[in-house]
């Protein structure tokens, strides 16, 4: 079946530290990959996406590269801020034109000043 | 532009009672999705609805769960005769009628159901 596995949390870092949140996937086809973020008290929102191998998604200083050979889509940021504290979800979809997402379990990130 | 609105945010029910969760999509959105997040797990797809139609309910439990999205009013996720295992966060999401970006959903803050 299709599944997403994320790095277990919670993750706690100091401001300006380098962030990596690992995400690997299993898919029967050729998925599109996403990172969603949920800030405290808000709904999930799309952070970035990649639709084919070697694509790099980026937004707000975050990046993730679609690696087909390792079935991975790790999230990175060079220098985190306190405002990046949130829960991060990796997800995939196989159905173009539909919105049936398969999510990882989420990784809670806390950034200390 | 108001986001996806879910209510109630928190709901407590005793075993055997009914739970009703409501979702109003973003303005201009006619597609609604319900996801469930059990403790320590990721969000799992339950059902996809358009106005007055269930498009995909492959993630819905076969019994006690139902969903609707009437012509007027919010989408409703209904759970009859709740059991402790139904305790979870239920997220609603919507997407626009046109100009859909694959994988881009707009989520509400979720409704947290606790069954005593």
PDB file of N, CA, C and O in Angstrom, chain A residues 32 34 36 38 41-46 49 89 93 95-106, chain B residues 9 33 35 37 40-45 56 58 91 95 100-109 112:
ATOM      1  N   UNK A  32       3.008  12.481  -6.085  1.00  0.00           N
ATOM      2  CA  UNK A  32       3.395  13.857  -5.791  1.00  0.00           C
ATOM      3  C   UNK A  32       3.590  13.940  -4.281  1.00  0.00           C
ATOM      4  O   UNK A  32       2.901  13.274  -3.516  1.00  0.00           O
ATOM      5  N   UNK A  34       4.363  16.299  -0.614  1.00  0.00           N
ATOM      6  CA  UNK A  34       3.993  17.572   0.002  1.00  0.00           C
ATOM      7  C   UNK A  34       4.507  17.642   1.442  1.00  0.00           C
ATOM      8  O   UNK A  34       4.649  16.619   2.115  1.00  0.00           O
ATOM      9  N   UNK A  36       3.048  19.761   4.733  1.00  0.00           N
ATOM     10  CA  UNK A  36       2.056  20.641   5.325  1.00  0.00           C
ATOM     11  C   UNK A  36       2.559  21.061   6.702  1.00  0.00           C
ATOM     12  O   UNK A  36       3.276  20.317   7.370  1.00  0.00           O
ATOM     13  N   UNK A  38       1.236  22.884  10.515  1.00  0.00           N
ATOM     14  CA  UNK A  38       0.127  23.301  11.371  1.00  0.00           C
ATOM     15  C   UNK A  38       0.673  24.138  12.511  1.00  0.00           C
ATOM     16  O   UNK A  38       1.300  23.600  13.443  1.00  0.00           O
ATOM     17  N   UNK A  41      -3.047  26.453  17.036  1.00  0.00           N
ATOM     18  CA  UNK A  41      -4.367  27.063  16.925  1.00  0.00           C
ATOM     19  C   UNK A  41      -4.874  27.261  15.512  1.00  0.00           C
ATOM     20  O   UNK A  41      -5.903  27.908  15.303  1.00  0.00           O
ATOM     21  N   UNK A  42      -4.177  26.700  14.534  1.00  0.00           N
ATOM     22  CA  UNK A  42      -4.596  26.871  13.136  1.00  0.00           C
ATOM     23  C   UNK A  42      -4.772  25.528  12.452  1.00  0.00           C
ATOM     24  O   UNK A  42      -4.387  24.483  12.967  1.00  0.00           O
ATOM     25  N   UNK A  43      -5.363  25.558  11.243  1.00  0.00           N
ATOM     26  CA  UNK A  43      -5.472  24.349  10.442  1.00  0.00           C
ATOM     27  C   UNK A  43      -4.183  24.083   9.683  1.00  0.00           C
ATOM     28  O   UNK A  43      -3.294  24.928   9.624  1.00  0.00           O
ATOM     29  N   UNK A  44      -4.097  22.906   9.104  1.00  0.00           N
ATOM     30  CA  UNK A  44      -2.928  22.579   8.288  1.00  0.00           C
ATOM     31  C   UNK A  44      -2.907  23.470   7.046  1.00  0.00           C
ATOM     32  O   UNK A  44      -3.959  23.779   6.474  1.00  0.00           O
ATOM     33  N   UNK A  45      -1.715  23.839   6.627  1.00  0.00           N
ATOM     34  CA  UNK A  45      -1.587  24.610   5.392  1.00  0.00           C
ATOM     35  C   UNK A  45      -0.406  24.074   4.593  1.00  0.00           C
ATOM     36  O   UNK A  45       0.586  23.619   5.166  1.00  0.00           O
ATOM     37  N   UNK A  46      -0.557  24.116   3.285  1.00  0.00           N
ATOM     38  CA  UNK A  46       0.486  23.601   2.409  1.00  0.00           C
ATOM     39  C   UNK A  46       1.732  24.463   2.524  1.00  0.00           C
ATOM     40  O   UNK A  46       1.672  25.689   2.375  1.00  0.00           O
ATOM     41  N   UNK A  49       5.738  21.675  -2.181  1.00  0.00           N
ATOM     42  CA  UNK A  49       5.392  20.440  -2.874  1.00  0.00           C
ATOM     43  C   UNK A  49       6.392  20.164  -3.995  1.00  0.00           C
ATOM     44  O   UNK A  49       7.134  21.062  -4.432  1.00  0.00           O
ATOM     45  N   UNK A  89       3.830  17.934   8.634  1.00  0.00           N
ATOM     46  CA  UNK A  89       3.303  16.682   8.095  1.00  0.00           C
ATOM     47  C   UNK A  89       3.819  16.481   6.679  1.00  0.00           C
ATOM     48  O   UNK A  89       3.650  17.355   5.824  1.00  0.00           O
ATOM     49  N   UNK A  93       0.223  12.094  -2.684  1.00  0.00           N
ATOM     50  CA  UNK A  93      -0.997  11.729  -3.373  1.00  0.00           C
ATOM     51  C   UNK A  93      -0.636  11.069  -4.693  1.00  0.00           C
ATOM     52  O   UNK A  93       0.346  11.445  -5.334  1.00  0.00           O
ATOM     53  N   UNK A  95      -3.269  10.400  -6.936  1.00  0.00           N
ATOM     54  CA  UNK A  95      -4.388  10.623  -7.832  1.00  0.00           C
ATOM     55  C   UNK A  95      -4.381  12.071  -8.292  1.00  0.00           C
ATOM     56  O   UNK A  95      -4.713  12.972  -7.544  1.00  0.00           O
ATOM     57  N   UNK A  96      -3.967  12.281  -9.520  1.00  0.00           N
ATOM     58  CA  UNK A  96      -3.945  13.642 -10.044  1.00  0.00           C
ATOM     59  C   UNK A  96      -5.372  14.130 -10.225  1.00  0.00           C
ATOM     60  O   UNK A  96      -6.244  13.392 -10.665  1.00  0.00           O
ATOM     61  N   UNK A  97      -5.581  15.347  -9.842  1.00  0.00           N
ATOM     62  CA  UNK A  97      -6.911  15.914  -9.971  1.00  0.00           C
ATOM     63  C   UNK A  97      -7.793  15.613  -8.786  1.00  0.00           C
ATOM     64  O   UNK A  97      -8.878  16.148  -8.670  1.00  0.00           O
ATOM     65  N   UNK A  98      -7.379  14.756  -7.931  1.00  0.00           N
ATOM     66  CA  UNK A  98      -8.125  14.490  -6.693  1.00  0.00           C
ATOM     67  C   UNK A  98      -7.230  14.843  -5.520  1.00  0.00           C
ATOM     68  O   UNK A  98      -6.045  15.059  -5.672  1.00  0.00           O
ATOM     69  N   UNK A  99      -7.794  14.890  -4.376  1.00  0.00           N
ATOM     70  CA  UNK A  99      -7.075  15.416  -3.229  1.00  0.00           C
ATOM     71  C   UNK A  99      -7.043  14.408  -2.090  1.00  0.00           C
ATOM     72  O   UNK A  99      -7.193  14.759  -0.941  1.00  0.00           O
ATOM     73  N   UNK A 100      -6.803  13.168  -2.461  1.00  0.00           N
ATOM     74  CA  UNK A 100      -6.776  12.113  -1.454  1.00  0.00           C
ATOM     75  C   UNK A 100      -5.340  11.956  -0.999  1.00  0.00           C
ATOM     76  O   UNK A 100      -4.526  11.304  -1.638  1.00  0.00           O
ATOM     77  N   UNK A 101      -5.030  12.596   0.109  1.00  0.00           N
ATOM     78  CA  UNK A 101      -3.663  12.636   0.605  1.00  0.00           C
ATOM     79  C   UNK A 101      -3.416  11.525   1.619  1.00  0.00           C
ATOM     80  O   UNK A 101      -4.289  11.196   2.418  1.00  0.00           O
ATOM     81  N   UNK A 102      -2.198  10.979   1.583  1.00  0.00           N
ATOM     82  CA  UNK A 102      -1.737  10.034   2.595  1.00  0.00           C
ATOM     83  C   UNK A 102      -0.699  10.770   3.432  1.00  0.00           C
ATOM     84  O   UNK A 102       0.323  11.228   2.904  1.00  0.00           O
ATOM     85  N   UNK A 103      -0.944  10.884   4.731  1.00  0.00           N
ATOM     86  CA  UNK A 103      -0.094  11.679   5.611  1.00  0.00           C
ATOM     87  C   UNK A 103       0.819  10.810   6.470  1.00  0.00           C
ATOM     88  O   UNK A 103       0.457   9.691   6.858  1.00  0.00           O
ATOM     89  N   UNK A 104       1.974  11.368   6.807  1.00  0.00           N
ATOM     90  CA  UNK A 104       2.777  10.830   7.892  1.00  0.00           C
ATOM     91  C   UNK A 104       2.167  11.251   9.218  1.00  0.00           C
ATOM     92  O   UNK A 104       1.173  11.985   9.268  1.00  0.00           O
ATOM     93  N   UNK A 105       2.793  10.802  10.304  1.00  0.00           N
ATOM     94  CA  UNK A 105       2.183  11.014  11.620  1.00  0.00           C
ATOM     95  C   UNK A 105       2.435  12.408  12.180  1.00  0.00           C
ATOM     96  O   UNK A 105       1.871  12.783  13.207  1.00  0.00           O
ATOM     97  N   UNK A 106       3.264  13.191  11.514  1.00  0.00           N
ATOM     98  CA  UNK A 106       3.533  14.544  11.987  1.00  0.00           C
ATOM     99  C   UNK A 106       4.738  14.597  12.902  1.00  0.00           C
ATOM    100  O   UNK A 106       5.020  13.647  13.650  1.00  0.00           O
TER     101      UNK A 106
ATOM    102  N   UNK B   9     -15.160  22.881  18.294  1.00  0.00           N
ATOM    103  CA  UNK B   9     -13.724  22.607  18.357  1.00  0.00           C
ATOM    104  C   UNK B   9     -13.442  21.424  19.282  1.00  0.00           C
ATOM    105  O   UNK B   9     -12.511  20.662  19.044  1.00  0.00           O
ATOM    106  N   UNK B  33     -13.566  17.555   2.236  1.00  0.00           N
ATOM    107  CA  UNK B  33     -12.904  16.305   2.603  1.00  0.00           C
ATOM    108  C   UNK B  33     -12.876  16.202   4.122  1.00  0.00           C
ATOM    109  O   UNK B  33     -12.655  17.207   4.798  1.00  0.00           O
ATOM    110  N   UNK B  35     -10.923  14.139   7.240  1.00  0.00           N
ATOM    111  CA  UNK B  35      -9.805  13.301   7.646  1.00  0.00           C
ATOM    112  C   UNK B  35      -9.899  13.073   9.154  1.00  0.00           C
ATOM    113  O   UNK B  35     -10.383  13.927   9.900  1.00  0.00           O
ATOM    114  N   UNK B  37      -7.591  11.955  12.627  1.00  0.00           N
ATOM    115  CA  UNK B  37      -6.266  11.737  13.184  1.00  0.00           C
ATOM    116  C   UNK B  37      -6.414  11.084  14.547  1.00  0.00           C
ATOM    117  O   UNK B  37      -6.816  11.711  15.526  1.00  0.00           O
ATOM    118  N   UNK B  40      -1.260   9.829  18.024  1.00  0.00           N
ATOM    119  CA  UNK B  40       0.066   9.356  17.580  1.00  0.00           C
ATOM    120  C   UNK B  40       0.071   8.835  16.143  1.00  0.00           C
ATOM    121  O   UNK B  40       0.999   8.145  15.739  1.00  0.00           O
ATOM    122  N   UNK B  41      -0.943   9.174  15.374  1.00  0.00           N
ATOM    123  CA  UNK B  41      -0.972   8.735  13.978  1.00  0.00           C
ATOM    124  C   UNK B  41      -1.149   9.928  13.056  1.00  0.00           C
ATOM    125  O   UNK B  41      -1.470  11.032  13.481  1.00  0.00           O
ATOM    126  N   UNK B  42      -0.934   9.694  11.772  1.00  0.00           N
ATOM    127  CA  UNK B  42      -1.161  10.739  10.791  1.00  0.00           C
ATOM    128  C   UNK B  42      -2.633  10.870  10.458  1.00  0.00           C
ATOM    129  O   UNK B  42      -3.468  10.071  10.861  1.00  0.00           O
ATOM    130  N   UNK B  43      -2.947  11.922   9.703  1.00  0.00           N
ATOM    131  CA  UNK B  43      -4.318  12.103   9.251  1.00  0.00           C
ATOM    132  C   UNK B  43      -4.663  11.033   8.223  1.00  0.00           C
ATOM    133  O   UNK B  43      -3.847  10.750   7.326  1.00  0.00           O
ATOM    134  N   UNK B  44      -5.858  10.477   8.334  1.00  0.00           N
ATOM    135  CA  UNK B  44      -6.297   9.452   7.390  1.00  0.00           C
ATOM    136  C   UNK B  44      -7.583   9.895   6.709  1.00  0.00           C
ATOM    137  O   UNK B  44      -8.538  10.303   7.363  1.00  0.00           O
ATOM    138  N   UNK B  45      -7.583   9.761   5.406  1.00  0.00           N
ATOM    139  CA  UNK B  45      -8.720  10.153   4.585  1.00  0.00           C
ATOM    140  C   UNK B  45      -9.955   9.352   4.963  1.00  0.00           C
ATOM    141  O   UNK B  45      -9.890   8.137   5.169  1.00  0.00           O
ATOM    142  N   UNK B  56     -16.266   9.937  -2.845  1.00  0.00           N
ATOM    143  CA  UNK B  56     -15.380   8.841  -2.446  1.00  0.00           C
ATOM    144  C   UNK B  56     -15.496   8.672  -0.943  1.00  0.00           C
ATOM    145  O   UNK B  56     -15.160   9.571  -0.203  1.00  0.00           O
ATOM    146  N   UNK B  58     -14.273   5.801   0.595  1.00  0.00           N
ATOM    147  CA  UNK B  58     -13.484   4.591   0.792  1.00  0.00           C
ATOM    148  C   UNK B  58     -12.803   4.534   2.158  1.00  0.00           C
ATOM    149  O   UNK B  58     -12.418   3.463   2.608  1.00  0.00           O
ATOM    150  N   UNK B  91     -10.563  16.413  10.998  1.00  0.00           N
ATOM    151  CA  UNK B  91     -10.223  17.595  10.215  1.00  0.00           C
ATOM    152  C   UNK B  91     -11.062  17.638   8.946  1.00  0.00           C
ATOM    153  O   UNK B  91     -11.223  16.639   8.254  1.00  0.00           O
ATOM    154  N   UNK B  95     -11.459  22.429  -1.179  1.00  0.00           N
ATOM    155  CA  UNK B  95     -10.692  22.860  -2.343  1.00  0.00           C
ATOM    156  C   UNK B  95     -11.655  23.568  -3.290  1.00  0.00           C
ATOM    157  O   UNK B  95     -12.868  23.355  -3.239  1.00  0.00           O
ATOM    158  N   UNK B 100      -8.047  23.889  -9.383  1.00  0.00           N
ATOM    159  CA  UNK B 100      -7.541  23.050  -8.299  1.00  0.00           C
ATOM    160  C   UNK B 100      -6.058  22.785  -8.497  1.00  0.00           C
ATOM    161  O   UNK B 100      -5.622  22.405  -9.589  1.00  0.00           O
ATOM    162  N   UNK B 101      -5.286  22.958  -7.459  1.00  0.00           N
ATOM    163  CA  UNK B 101      -3.870  22.586  -7.471  1.00  0.00           C
ATOM    164  C   UNK B 101      -3.756  21.233  -6.806  1.00  0.00           C
ATOM    165  O   UNK B 101      -4.105  21.079  -5.637  1.00  0.00           O
ATOM    166  N   UNK B 102      -3.304  20.191  -7.534  1.00  0.00           N
ATOM    167  CA  UNK B 102      -3.252  18.844  -6.960  1.00  0.00           C
ATOM    168  C   UNK B 102      -2.525  18.815  -5.624  1.00  0.00           C
ATOM    169  O   UNK B 102      -1.404  19.302  -5.509  1.00  0.00           O
ATOM    170  N   UNK B 103      -3.167  18.256  -4.646  1.00  0.00           N
ATOM    171  CA  UNK B 103      -2.574  18.108  -3.326  1.00  0.00           C
ATOM    172  C   UNK B 103      -2.771  19.295  -2.419  1.00  0.00           C
ATOM    173  O   UNK B 103      -2.448  19.221  -1.233  1.00  0.00           O
ATOM    174  N   UNK B 104      -3.317  20.401  -2.938  1.00  0.00           N
ATOM    175  CA  UNK B 104      -3.481  21.569  -2.088  1.00  0.00           C
ATOM    176  C   UNK B 104      -4.886  21.593  -1.514  1.00  0.00           C
ATOM    177  O   UNK B 104      -5.861  21.829  -2.221  1.00  0.00           O
ATOM    178  N   UNK B 105      -4.951  21.355  -0.243  1.00  0.00           N
ATOM    179  CA  UNK B 105      -6.195  21.432   0.494  1.00  0.00           C
ATOM    180  C   UNK B 105      -6.103  22.535   1.524  1.00  0.00           C
ATOM    181  O   UNK B 105      -5.020  22.846   2.019  1.00  0.00           O
ATOM    182  N   UNK B 106      -7.246  23.097   1.867  1.00  0.00           N
ATOM    183  CA  UNK B 106      -7.317  24.133   2.893  1.00  0.00           C
ATOM    184  C   UNK B 106      -8.047  23.525   4.086  1.00  0.00           C
ATOM    185  O   UNK B 106      -9.213  23.154   3.983  1.00  0.00           O
ATOM    186  N   UNK B 107      -7.345  23.438   5.187  1.00  0.00           N
ATOM    187  CA  UNK B 107      -7.855  22.717   6.343  1.00  0.00           C
ATOM    188  C   UNK B 107      -8.431  23.641   7.394  1.00  0.00           C
ATOM    189  O   UNK B 107      -7.961  24.781   7.591  1.00  0.00           O
ATOM    190  N   UNK B 108      -9.422  23.125   8.098  1.00  0.00           N
ATOM    191  CA  UNK B 108      -9.889  23.760   9.310  1.00  0.00           C
ATOM    192  C   UNK B 108      -9.003  23.390  10.487  1.00  0.00           C
ATOM    193  O   UNK B 108      -8.050  22.620  10.340  1.00  0.00           O
ATOM    194  N   UNK B 109      -9.346  23.930  11.647  1.00  0.00           N
ATOM    195  CA  UNK B 109      -8.523  23.692  12.843  1.00  0.00           C
ATOM    196  C   UNK B 109      -8.814  22.346  13.480  1.00  0.00           C
ATOM    197  O   UNK B 109      -8.091  21.932  14.381  1.00  0.00           O
ATOM    198  N   UNK B 112     -12.039  18.112  18.029  1.00  0.00           N
ATOM    199  CA  UNK B 112     -11.505  17.043  18.864  1.00  0.00           C
ATOM    200  C   UNK B 112     -12.619  16.377  19.639  1.00  0.00           C
ATOM    201  O   UNK B 112     -13.260  17.002  20.471  1.00  0.00           O
TER     202      UNK B 112
END
